[in-house]
């Protein structure tokens, strides 16, 4: 497939994606604007390093004065063309929306300077928070900001390489190379921001999909099932048998939000205070009523 056909394929699917996944597109747009804000007003202003294609772009800006928006747009376009056979149409379109918005807003923000604090440590924490929040928004709708995410996704599909480890190596190389350009102090500040970024992304991706799995053994399975249905969730009912008594007992399994677990415990306290309940964390739940498979 040549470049022309690739562009036509992306355009032909763009309206479909916008119609069926307008929420994901909206989140990608907002997240991209936030990332551009952080990179322009904090990373570039304080001459901090960055990750991936954005990291290379800011280094070229420091050395040659090249607008990072152009480097980001061109670099991501090359990567999408390279990996087009291994990437889904949805991934390519959402990623294209992300890097086009990101690179465009970098150019816009560069025209409007803001009064910024002199404290570099506070600045690097702020940029880590903003970029982490934006990155978490993208990941939770199955989106990507491009750059090393594209490379990692392609290598994962082609060679089953560990995506996270690959990204870490690339970013460590960029940080090491940055020392000769911006100095060790700026790299250390930047590394703090990147750490904050990673913590926020990890926290957001876990918190948004986190649920509680409840395993319930009760004498009133019909009433408990009905109560959970009213909470808006389904119940799986399994046939069990007591190991000591040998008597048949139903085992109920439900996935609930944390606040709904509290309601369930109060219900069981009133209706069956001899019930057995085990509650554990479910870090991610896919399926009807929870995270959609289409978001992957």
mmCIF file of C-alpha atoms in Angstrom:
data_model
loop_
_atom_site.group_PDB
_atom_site.id
_atom_site.type_symbol
_atom_site.label_atom_id
_atom_site.label_comp_id
_atom_site.label_asym_id
_atom_site.label_seq_id
_atom_site.Cartn_x
_atom_site.Cartn_y
_atom_site.Cartn_z
ATOM 1 C CA UNK A 1 0.000 0.000 0.000
ATOM 2 C CA UNK A 2 1.507 3.378 -1.025
ATOM 3 C CA UNK A 3 1.205 6.621 0.910
ATOM 4 C CA UNK A 4 -1.734 7.873 -1.165
ATOM 5 C CA UNK A 5 -3.794 4.749 -0.513
ATOM 6 C CA UNK A 6 -2.898 4.891 3.181
ATOM 7 C CA UNK A 7 -4.155 8.472 3.421
ATOM 8 C CA UNK A 8 -7.363 7.565 1.579
ATOM 9 C CA UNK A 9 -7.906 4.609 3.906
ATOM 10 C CA UNK A 10 -7.482 6.810 6.974
ATOM 11 C CA UNK A 11 -9.869 9.445 5.588
ATOM 12 C CA UNK A 12 -12.491 6.866 4.624
ATOM 13 C CA UNK A 13 -12.545 5.545 8.187
ATOM 14 C CA UNK A 14 -12.266 8.916 9.899
ATOM 15 C CA UNK A 15 -15.978 9.776 9.776
ATOM 16 C CA UNK A 16 -16.858 6.309 11.061
ATOM 17 C CA UNK A 17 -14.490 6.684 14.003
ATOM 18 C CA UNK A 18 -15.773 10.186 14.766
ATOM 19 C CA UNK A 19 -19.377 8.986 14.703
ATOM 20 C CA UNK A 20 -18.991 5.877 16.824
ATOM 21 C CA UNK A 21 -16.158 6.969 19.124
ATOM 22 C CA UNK A 22 -16.736 10.670 19.595
ATOM 23 C CA UNK A 23 -16.063 10.373 23.347
ATOM 24 C CA UNK A 24 -12.642 8.814 22.751
ATOM 25 C CA UNK A 25 -11.835 11.440 20.108
ATOM 26 C CA UNK A 26 -12.860 14.256 22.460
ATOM 27 C CA UNK A 27 -10.651 12.872 25.243
ATOM 28 C CA UNK A 28 -7.732 12.477 22.820
ATOM 29 C CA UNK A 29 -8.121 16.100 21.717
ATOM 30 C CA UNK A 30 -8.236 17.438 25.288
ATOM 31 C CA UNK A 31 -5.289 15.273 26.369
ATOM 32 C CA UNK A 32 -3.200 16.387 23.382
ATOM 33 C CA UNK A 33 -3.849 20.052 24.174
ATOM 34 C CA UNK A 34 -2.814 19.475 27.796
ATOM 35 C CA UNK A 35 0.390 17.745 26.733
ATOM 36 C CA UNK A 36 1.238 20.554 24.322
ATOM 37 C CA UNK A 37 0.630 23.081 27.111
ATOM 38 C CA UNK A 38 2.973 21.221 29.464
ATOM 39 C CA UNK A 39 5.718 20.744 26.889
ATOM 40 C CA UNK A 40 5.664 24.355 25.655
ATOM 41 C CA UNK A 41 5.270 26.215 28.936
ATOM 42 C CA UNK A 42 7.350 23.951 31.171
ATOM 43 C CA UNK A 43 9.554 21.438 29.333
ATOM 44 C CA UNK A 44 10.859 23.818 26.653
ATOM 45 C CA UNK A 45 10.787 26.963 28.791
ATOM 46 C CA UNK A 46 12.994 25.394 31.482
ATOM 47 C CA UNK A 47 15.022 23.370 28.960
ATOM 48 C CA UNK A 48 13.985 20.039 30.473
ATOM 49 C CA UNK A 49 14.292 16.774 28.550
ATOM 50 C CA UNK A 50 11.274 14.809 27.373
ATOM 51 C CA UNK A 51 10.427 11.287 26.225
ATOM 52 C CA UNK A 52 10.102 9.648 22.823
ATOM 53 C CA UNK A 53 9.620 11.705 19.668
ATOM 54 C CA UNK A 54 8.817 14.727 21.821
ATOM 55 C CA UNK A 55 12.170 14.255 23.560
ATOM 56 C CA UNK A 56 14.006 14.282 20.222
ATOM 57 C CA UNK A 57 11.931 17.286 19.108
ATOM 58 C CA UNK A 58 12.819 19.439 22.108
ATOM 59 C CA UNK A 59 16.508 18.567 21.746
ATOM 60 C CA UNK A 60 16.481 19.704 18.113
ATOM 61 C CA UNK A 61 14.813 22.882 19.307
ATOM 62 C CA UNK A 62 17.536 23.493 21.903
ATOM 63 C CA UNK A 63 20.366 22.848 19.416
ATOM 64 C CA UNK A 64 19.033 24.091 16.075
ATOM 65 C CA UNK A 65 16.023 26.218 17.011
ATOM 66 C CA UNK A 66 13.704 24.000 14.941
ATOM 67 C CA UNK A 67 10.034 24.130 15.905
ATOM 68 C CA UNK A 68 9.316 20.911 17.833
ATOM 69 C CA UNK A 69 5.827 20.755 16.301
ATOM 70 C CA UNK A 70 7.257 19.998 12.863
ATOM 71 C CA UNK A 71 9.616 17.310 14.153
ATOM 72 C CA UNK A 72 6.807 15.620 16.096
ATOM 73 C CA UNK A 73 4.398 15.670 13.147
ATOM 74 C CA UNK A 74 6.945 14.439 10.613
ATOM 75 C CA UNK A 75 8.421 11.793 12.922
ATOM 76 C CA UNK A 76 5.026 10.304 13.812
ATOM 77 C CA UNK A 77 3.910 10.282 10.189
ATOM 78 C CA UNK A 78 7.009 8.297 9.225
ATOM 79 C CA UNK A 79 6.390 5.819 12.055
ATOM 80 C CA UNK A 80 2.733 5.276 11.097
ATOM 81 C CA UNK A 81 3.711 4.613 7.490
ATOM 82 C CA UNK A 82 6.381 2.179 8.687
ATOM 83 C CA UNK A 83 4.057 0.250 10.975
ATOM 84 C CA UNK A 84 0.775 0.539 9.050
ATOM 85 C CA UNK A 85 0.496 -3.222 8.388
ATOM 86 C CA UNK A 86 0.690 -4.035 12.097
ATOM 87 C CA UNK A 87 -1.536 -1.258 13.428
ATOM 88 C CA UNK A 88 -5.322 -1.210 13.577
ATOM 89 C CA UNK A 89 -7.207 1.505 11.722
ATOM 90 C CA UNK A 90 -8.604 2.756 15.025
ATOM 91 C CA UNK A 91 -5.128 3.045 16.537
ATOM 92 C CA UNK A 92 -3.765 4.897 13.501
ATOM 93 C CA UNK A 93 -6.642 7.385 13.391
ATOM 94 C CA UNK A 94 -6.645 8.143 17.111
ATOM 95 C CA UNK A 95 -2.857 8.439 17.114
ATOM 96 C CA UNK A 96 -2.966 10.729 14.070
ATOM 97 C CA UNK A 97 -5.527 12.963 15.768
ATOM 98 C CA UNK A 98 -3.306 13.045 18.859
ATOM 99 C CA UNK A 99 -0.005 13.999 17.237
ATOM 100 C CA UNK A 100 -1.572 16.464 14.771
ATOM 101 C CA UNK A 101 -3.341 18.252 17.626
ATOM 102 C CA UNK A 102 -0.238 18.087 19.811
ATOM 103 C CA UNK A 103 2.126 19.483 17.184
ATOM 104 C CA UNK A 104 -0.365 22.177 16.098
ATOM 105 C CA UNK A 105 -0.997 23.389 19.641
ATOM 106 C CA UNK A 106 2.736 23.524 20.345
ATOM 107 C CA UNK A 107 3.029 26.035 17.517
ATOM 108 C CA UNK A 108 0.049 28.025 18.816
ATOM 109 C CA UNK A 109 1.193 28.099 22.451
ATOM 110 C CA UNK A 110 4.687 29.209 21.396
ATOM 111 C CA UNK A 111 3.164 32.530 20.290
ATOM 112 C CA UNK A 112 1.673 33.304 23.708
ATOM 113 C CA UNK A 113 4.225 33.416 26.559
ATOM 114 C CA UNK A 114 3.039 33.135 30.162
ATOM 115 C CA UNK A 115 4.558 34.327 33.462
ATOM 116 C CA UNK A 116 6.059 31.183 34.997
ATOM 117 C CA UNK A 117 7.580 30.418 38.422
ATOM 118 C CA UNK A 118 11.349 30.473 38.974
ATOM 119 C CA UNK A 119 11.288 27.258 41.024
ATOM 120 C CA UNK A 120 12.475 24.506 38.683
ATOM 121 C CA UNK A 121 11.492 21.707 41.019
ATOM 122 C CA UNK A 122 7.910 22.956 41.193
ATOM 123 C CA UNK A 123 7.919 23.354 37.425
ATOM 124 C CA UNK A 124 9.059 19.792 36.780
ATOM 125 C CA UNK A 125 6.429 18.411 39.183
ATOM 126 C CA UNK A 126 3.721 20.472 37.451
ATOM 127 C CA UNK A 127 4.725 19.269 34.003
ATOM 128 C CA UNK A 128 4.825 15.669 35.247
ATOM 129 C CA UNK A 129 1.341 16.020 36.713
ATOM 130 C CA UNK A 130 -0.146 17.571 33.574
ATOM 131 C CA UNK A 131 1.474 15.127 31.152
ATOM 132 C CA UNK A 132 0.680 12.184 33.401
ATOM 133 C CA UNK A 133 -2.964 13.182 33.622
ATOM 134 C CA UNK A 134 -3.138 13.644 29.840
ATOM 135 C CA UNK A 135 -1.384 10.328 29.205
ATOM 136 C CA UNK A 136 -3.759 8.531 31.562
ATOM 137 C CA UNK A 137 -6.730 10.012 29.703
ATOM 138 C CA UNK A 138 -5.380 8.687 26.411
ATOM 139 C CA UNK A 139 -4.568 5.208 27.680
ATOM 140 C CA UNK A 140 -8.008 4.783 29.232
ATOM 141 C CA UNK A 141 -9.702 5.190 25.846
ATOM 142 C CA UNK A 142 -7.167 3.009 24.050
ATOM 143 C CA UNK A 143 -5.411 5.970 22.470
ATOM 144 C CA UNK A 144 -1.773 6.853 22.011
ATOM 145 C CA UNK A 145 0.296 9.980 21.675
ATOM 146 C CA UNK A 146 2.418 8.293 19.023
ATOM 147 C CA UNK A 147 6.210 8.153 19.004
ATOM 148 C CA UNK A 148 7.663 5.190 20.877
ATOM 149 C CA UNK A 149 4.120 3.888 21.468
ATOM 150 C CA UNK A 150 3.912 3.172 17.735
ATOM 151 C CA UNK A 151 7.317 1.479 17.642
ATOM 152 C CA UNK A 152 6.555 -0.576 20.737
ATOM 153 C CA UNK A 153 3.149 -1.687 19.418
ATOM 154 C CA UNK A 154 4.623 -2.787 16.097
ATOM 155 C CA UNK A 155 7.524 -4.672 17.688
ATOM 156 C CA UNK A 156 5.115 -6.342 20.098
ATOM 157 C CA UNK A 157 2.997 -7.639 17.205
ATOM 158 C CA UNK A 158 5.909 -8.633 14.982
ATOM 159 C CA UNK A 159 8.377 -10.077 17.454
ATOM 160 C CA UNK A 160 6.455 -10.308 20.764
ATOM 161 C CA UNK A 161 8.937 -7.993 22.459
ATOM 162 C CA UNK A 162 8.166 -6.528 25.880
ATOM 163 C CA UNK A 163 6.652 -3.110 25.137
ATOM 164 C CA UNK A 164 7.322 -1.423 28.487
ATOM 165 C CA UNK A 165 10.962 -2.490 28.617
ATOM 166 C CA UNK A 166 11.594 -1.244 25.076
ATOM 167 C CA UNK A 167 10.121 2.180 25.886
ATOM 168 C CA UNK A 168 12.251 2.438 29.024
ATOM 169 C CA UNK A 169 15.470 1.742 27.088
ATOM 170 C CA UNK A 170 14.617 4.323 24.418
ATOM 171 C CA UNK A 171 13.805 7.009 26.958
ATOM 172 C CA UNK A 172 16.920 6.282 29.041
ATOM 173 C CA UNK A 173 19.009 6.715 25.884
ATOM 174 C CA UNK A 174 17.330 10.077 25.175
ATOM 175 C CA UNK A 175 17.952 11.230 28.757
ATOM 176 C CA UNK A 176 21.597 10.174 28.595
ATOM 177 C CA UNK A 177 22.085 11.955 25.265
ATOM 178 C CA UNK A 178 20.421 15.080 26.706
ATOM 179 C CA UNK A 179 23.170 15.507 29.311
ATOM 180 C CA UNK A 180 25.603 16.757 26.684
ATOM 181 C CA UNK A 181 23.089 19.338 25.448
ATOM 182 C CA UNK A 182 21.249 20.700 28.494
ATOM 183 C CA UNK A 183 23.490 19.565 31.349
ATOM 184 C CA UNK A 184 23.159 17.094 34.180
ATOM 185 C CA UNK A 185 21.091 19.361 36.448
ATOM 186 C CA UNK A 186 18.347 19.875 33.865
ATOM 187 C CA UNK A 187 18.284 16.146 33.097
ATOM 188 C CA UNK A 188 17.835 15.339 36.784
ATOM 189 C CA UNK A 189 14.967 17.814 37.042
ATOM 190 C CA UNK A 190 13.497 16.338 33.889
ATOM 191 C CA UNK A 191 13.834 12.804 35.238
ATOM 192 C CA UNK A 192 11.836 13.821 38.310
ATOM 193 C CA UNK A 193 9.075 15.112 36.050
ATOM 194 C CA UNK A 194 9.110 11.927 33.994
ATOM 195 C CA UNK A 195 8.842 9.867 37.181
ATOM 196 C CA UNK A 196 5.829 11.910 38.327
ATOM 197 C CA UNK A 197 4.376 11.450 34.851
ATOM 198 C CA UNK A 198 4.725 7.666 35.091
ATOM 199 C CA UNK A 199 3.209 7.512 38.581
ATOM 200 C CA UNK A 200 0.163 9.542 37.529
ATOM 201 C CA UNK A 201 -0.408 7.491 34.363
ATOM 202 C CA UNK A 202 -0.135 4.246 36.300
ATOM 203 C CA UNK A 203 -2.483 5.513 39.004
ATOM 204 C CA UNK A 204 -5.079 6.698 36.493
ATOM 205 C CA UNK A 205 -5.085 3.543 34.406
ATOM 206 C CA UNK A 206 -5.540 1.426 37.532
ATOM 207 C CA UNK A 207 -8.095 3.649 39.238
ATOM 208 C CA UNK A 208 -10.406 4.061 36.244
ATOM 209 C CA UNK A 209 -10.721 0.326 35.633
ATOM 210 C CA UNK A 210 -10.400 -0.847 39.203
ATOM 211 C CA UNK A 211 -13.350 -2.800 40.601
ATOM 212 C CA UNK A 212 -14.047 -5.056 43.542
ATOM 213 C CA UNK A 213 -14.734 -8.736 42.995
ATOM 214 C CA UNK A 214 -17.179 -10.165 45.520
ATOM 215 C CA UNK A 215 -17.515 -13.917 46.123
ATOM 216 C CA UNK A 216 -20.638 -14.565 48.173
ATOM 217 C CA UNK A 217 -21.989 -17.712 49.805
ATOM 218 C CA UNK A 218 -25.410 -17.028 51.274
ATOM 219 C CA UNK A 219 -28.650 -18.700 52.277
ATOM 220 C CA UNK A 220 -30.643 -16.190 50.206
ATOM 221 C CA UNK A 221 -28.940 -16.234 46.774
ATOM 222 C CA UNK A 222 -32.073 -15.039 44.953
ATOM 223 C CA UNK A 223 -32.444 -11.947 47.130
ATOM 224 C CA UNK A 224 -28.748 -11.121 46.942
ATOM 225 C CA UNK A 225 -28.755 -11.551 43.165
ATOM 226 C CA UNK A 226 -31.785 -9.275 42.881
ATOM 227 C CA UNK A 227 -30.076 -6.635 45.045
ATOM 228 C CA UNK A 228 -26.941 -6.685 42.880
ATOM 229 C CA UNK A 229 -29.073 -6.386 39.727
ATOM 230 C CA UNK A 230 -30.598 -3.232 41.214
ATOM 231 C CA UNK A 231 -27.074 -1.854 41.623
ATOM 232 C CA UNK A 232 -26.708 -2.153 37.862
ATOM 233 C CA UNK A 233 -24.446 -5.210 37.684
ATOM 234 C CA UNK A 234 -24.874 -8.857 36.855
ATOM 235 C CA UNK A 235 -24.143 -11.920 38.953
ATOM 236 C CA UNK A 236 -22.604 -15.263 38.054
ATOM 237 C CA UNK A 237 -24.101 -18.168 40.031
ATOM 238 C CA UNK A 238 -22.044 -21.316 40.446
ATOM 239 C CA UNK A 239 -22.961 -24.637 41.986
ATOM 240 C CA UNK A 240 -20.708 -25.375 44.960
ATOM 241 C CA UNK A 241 -20.511 -27.881 47.783
ATOM 242 C CA UNK A 242 -19.359 -27.419 51.356
ATOM 243 C CA UNK A 243 -16.054 -29.191 51.963
ATOM 244 C CA UNK A 244 -16.976 -30.129 55.528
ATOM 245 C CA UNK A 245 -20.758 -30.592 55.367
ATOM 246 C CA UNK A 246 -20.920 -31.866 51.798
ATOM 247 C CA UNK A 247 -24.122 -29.858 51.321
ATOM 248 C CA UNK A 248 -24.772 -28.076 47.991
ATOM 249 C CA UNK A 249 -24.388 -24.281 48.175
ATOM 250 C CA UNK A 250 -24.621 -21.620 45.513
ATOM 251 C CA UNK A 251 -21.621 -19.354 45.050
ATOM 252 C CA UNK A 252 -22.272 -15.846 43.686
ATOM 253 C CA UNK A 253 -19.610 -13.821 41.904
ATOM 254 C CA UNK A 254 -20.101 -10.117 41.153
ATOM 255 C CA UNK A 255 -17.898 -7.216 40.082
ATOM 256 C CA UNK A 256 -18.821 -3.964 41.774
ATOM 257 C CA UNK A 257 -17.625 -0.428 42.337
ATOM 258 C CA UNK A 258 -16.103 0.214 45.792
ATOM 259 C CA UNK A 259 -19.111 2.191 47.032
ATOM 260 C CA UNK A 260 -21.444 -0.588 45.887
ATOM 261 C CA UNK A 261 -19.512 -3.107 47.995
ATOM 262 C CA UNK A 262 -20.404 -1.048 51.055
ATOM 263 C CA UNK A 263 -24.088 -1.201 50.095
ATOM 264 C CA UNK A 264 -23.836 -4.967 49.566
ATOM 265 C CA UNK A 265 -22.294 -5.524 52.996
ATOM 266 C CA UNK A 266 -25.024 -3.488 54.675
ATOM 267 C CA UNK A 267 -27.651 -5.501 52.797
ATOM 268 C CA UNK A 268 -26.131 -8.816 53.881
ATOM 269 C CA UNK A 269 -25.816 -7.594 57.460
ATOM 270 C CA UNK A 270 -29.574 -7.001 57.543
ATOM 271 C CA UNK A 271 -30.717 -10.003 55.494
ATOM 272 C CA UNK A 272 -28.176 -12.764 56.179
ATOM 273 C CA UNK A 273 -25.556 -12.063 58.828
ATOM 274 C CA UNK A 274 -24.281 -15.644 58.485
ATOM 275 C CA UNK A 275 -23.264 -15.120 54.844
ATOM 276 C CA UNK A 276 -19.642 -15.623 53.785
ATOM 277 C CA UNK A 277 -18.179 -12.840 51.633
ATOM 278 C CA UNK A 278 -14.711 -12.457 50.120
ATOM 279 C CA UNK A 279 -13.789 -9.074 48.594
ATOM 280 C CA UNK A 280 -10.676 -8.580 46.463
ATOM 281 C CA UNK A 281 -9.408 -6.027 43.959
ATOM 282 C CA UNK A 282 -9.923 -6.541 40.226
ATOM 283 C CA UNK A 283 -7.376 -4.231 38.583
ATOM 284 C CA UNK A 284 -9.133 -4.303 35.203
ATOM 285 C CA UNK A 285 -12.550 -5.489 34.053
ATOM 286 C CA UNK A 286 -13.519 -5.875 30.400
ATOM 287 C CA UNK A 287 -17.039 -6.576 29.212
ATOM 288 C CA UNK A 288 -20.593 -5.267 29.248
ATOM 289 C CA UNK A 289 -21.156 -2.704 31.982
ATOM 290 C CA UNK A 290 -17.440 -2.057 32.383
ATOM 291 C CA UNK A 291 -14.557 -1.193 30.045
ATOM 292 C CA UNK A 292 -15.446 -1.845 26.427
ATOM 293 C CA UNK A 293 -13.420 -4.268 24.303
ATOM 294 C CA UNK A 294 -13.530 -1.608 21.578
ATOM 295 C CA UNK A 295 -11.304 0.626 23.708
ATOM 296 C CA UNK A 296 -8.355 -1.756 23.297
#
